[in-house]
Amino acid sequence: VLQNCNNQAVVSTQSTGEPLCKQKVHLKVLEKGRPEDAMPGIAGVKQPLPPHPLNGMVNKTGGKGRLTFKLEEDSLWIGTKARTEKISMSNIKNVVNEKIESDPNYHIMGIQLGPTELSIYWVYWVPAQYVDAVKDTILGKWQTFF
């Protein structure tokens, strides 16, 4: 267990021991700044998922992305301009997140699609108020904490 940029305990997804928001791979995306079409973020507030997709986010290559929850199909759709990946929520191994130090209204979120860290799909500029709802929806309300 490591400390993130805000001194909160988090499980490291990288072996460097460095907080996500300080790691080069994430810093490259964050330095481009918040997308103009990012949904408003509100730190310190927990809200349920909205009835529409979460959009205005970017992936690790800087491509626009959205998360659509298809609860009736128990699936998460990760959409980009190029394609939409439909993932059964039961196949998602973990979800990690960390506040973005330069803008705590938003988080970096990693959705682990396979057995290793290399299978994590990174999403940037996730509005803070939806982070817990995303994790609860994907992992289940009563996920185990290690």
Coordinates of C-alpha atoms in Angstrom, one line a residue:
V1 CA 0.0 0.0 0.0
L2 CA 1.3 3.4 -1.0
Q3 CA 0.3 7.0 -0.5
N4 CA -1.2 8.9 -3.4
C5 CA -0.6 12.6 -4.1
N6 CA -3.1 13.5 -1.4
N7 CA -1.6 11.1 1.2
Q8 CA -4.4 8.6 1.0
A9 CA -3.6 4.9 1.0
V10 CA -3.9 3.3 -2.4
V11 CA -2.8 0.0 -3.8
S12 CA 0.0 0.6 -6.3
T13 CA -0.6 -0.4 -9.8
Q14 CA 3.0 0.3 -10.8
S15 CA 6.1 -1.2 -9.2
T16 CA 7.8 2.2 -9.1
G17 CA 6.1 3.2 -5.8
E18 CA 5.4 6.6 -7.3
P19 CA 1.9 8.0 -7.1
L20 CA 0.0 7.7 -10.4
C21 CA -0.2 11.5 -11.0
K22 CA 3.6 11.7 -10.8
Q23 CA 4.3 8.8 -13.2
K24 CA 5.6 9.8 -16.6
V25 CA 3.0 7.8 -18.6
H26 CA 0.2 9.5 -16.8
L27 CA 1.9 12.9 -16.5
K28 CA 2.1 13.1 -20.3
V29 CA -1.7 12.9 -20.6
L30 CA -2.4 15.2 -17.6
E31 CA -0.1 17.9 -18.9
K32 CA -2.3 18.3 -21.9
G33 CA -4.9 19.7 -19.5
R34 CA -8.5 19.0 -18.8
P35 CA -10.6 18.5 -22.0
E36 CA -12.9 21.4 -22.9
D37 CA -15.9 19.0 -23.0
A38 CA -15.1 17.4 -19.6
M39 CA -18.2 16.9 -17.4
P40 CA -18.1 19.2 -14.4
G41 CA -16.3 17.5 -11.4
I42 CA -17.1 18.1 -7.8
A43 CA -14.6 17.0 -5.1
G44 CA -15.9 15.7 -1.8
V45 CA -19.4 14.7 -3.1
K46 CA -20.7 11.3 -4.0
Q47 CA -23.4 11.0 -6.6
P48 CA -25.0 8.0 -8.3
L49 CA -24.2 7.4 -12.0
P50 CA -26.1 9.7 -14.2
P51 CA -28.7 8.2 -16.6
H52 CA -26.4 9.0 -19.6
P53 CA -22.8 8.0 -20.4
L54 CA -19.9 9.6 -18.6
N55 CA -18.1 11.5 -21.3
G56 CA -15.5 14.2 -21.9
M57 CA -12.7 12.0 -20.6
V58 CA -9.5 10.8 -22.4
N59 CA -7.6 7.5 -22.5
K60 CA -3.8 7.1 -22.2
T61 CA -3.2 8.1 -25.9
G62 CA -5.2 11.3 -25.4
G63 CA -8.2 10.0 -27.4
K64 CA -11.7 11.1 -26.3
G65 CA -13.6 8.5 -24.4
R66 CA -16.8 7.7 -22.6
L67 CA -18.1 5.1 -20.2
T68 CA -21.6 3.7 -20.8
F69 CA -23.0 1.4 -18.1
K70 CA -25.5 -1.2 -19.6
L71 CA -26.8 -2.5 -16.3
E72 CA -29.5 -4.7 -17.9
E73 CA -26.6 -6.5 -19.7
D74 CA -24.2 -6.3 -16.7
S75 CA -21.7 -4.7 -19.1
L76 CA -19.5 -1.6 -19.4
W77 CA -19.0 -0.1 -22.8
I78 CA -15.7 1.8 -23.2
G79 CA -16.2 4.0 -26.2
T80 CA -13.8 6.0 -28.3
K81 CA -14.1 7.7 -31.7
A82 CA -12.6 4.6 -33.3
R83 CA -14.5 1.8 -31.5
T84 CA -16.6 0.7 -28.6
E85 CA -15.4 -2.2 -26.4
K86 CA -18.2 -4.1 -24.7
I87 CA -17.0 -5.7 -21.4
S88 CA -18.9 -7.9 -19.1
M89 CA -18.5 -6.4 -15.6
S90 CA -17.7 -9.9 -14.2
N91 CA -14.6 -9.9 -16.4
I92 CA -13.2 -6.7 -14.8
K93 CA -10.6 -7.7 -12.2
N94 CA -10.2 -4.4 -10.4
V95 CA -10.7 -0.6 -10.5
V96 CA -8.1 1.8 -9.1
N97 CA -8.3 5.5 -8.9
E98 CA -6.5 8.5 -7.7
K99 CA -7.3 12.2 -7.5
I100 CA -5.5 14.4 -10.0
E101 CA -3.3 16.6 -7.9
S102 CA -3.6 19.7 -10.1
D103 CA -7.4 19.4 -10.2
P104 CA -8.9 17.3 -7.3
N105 CA -12.4 17.6 -8.9
Y106 CA -11.2 14.8 -11.3
H107 CA -9.5 11.4 -11.0
I108 CA -7.4 9.0 -13.0
M109 CA -9.1 5.7 -13.1
G110 CA -7.7 2.3 -14.1
I111 CA -10.0 -0.5 -15.2
Q112 CA -8.2 -3.8 -15.1
L113 CA -9.4 -6.0 -17.9
G114 CA -7.0 -8.9 -17.4
P115 CA -4.7 -10.6 -14.9
T116 CA -1.8 -8.2 -15.1
E117 CA -1.1 -4.5 -14.8
L118 CA -0.5 -4.3 -18.5
S119 CA -4.2 -5.0 -19.0
I120 CA -5.3 -1.8 -17.2
Y121 CA -7.4 0.6 -19.4
W122 CA -6.6 4.1 -18.1
V123 CA -9.2 6.9 -18.1
Y124 CA -8.4 10.5 -17.2
W125 CA -10.6 13.4 -16.0
V126 CA -13.2 11.2 -14.4
P127 CA -15.5 13.5 -12.4
A128 CA -14.8 13.0 -8.7
Q129 CA -18.4 12.7 -7.7
Y130 CA -18.9 9.6 -9.8
V131 CA -15.8 7.6 -8.8
D132 CA -17.4 5.6 -6.0
A133 CA -20.5 4.9 -8.1
V134 CA -18.3 3.6 -11.0
K135 CA -16.4 1.3 -8.6
D136 CA -19.5 0.1 -6.9
T137 CA -21.3 -0.6 -10.2
I138 CA -18.3 -2.5 -11.6
L139 CA -17.0 -4.4 -8.6
G140 CA -20.2 -4.6 -6.6
K141 CA -21.2 -2.5 -3.6
W142 CA -19.5 -4.9 -1.1
Q143 CA -16.2 -5.5 -2.8
T144 CA -13.4 -6.8 -0.6
F145 CA -10.6 -4.4 0.4
F146 CA -7.1 -5.8 0.7

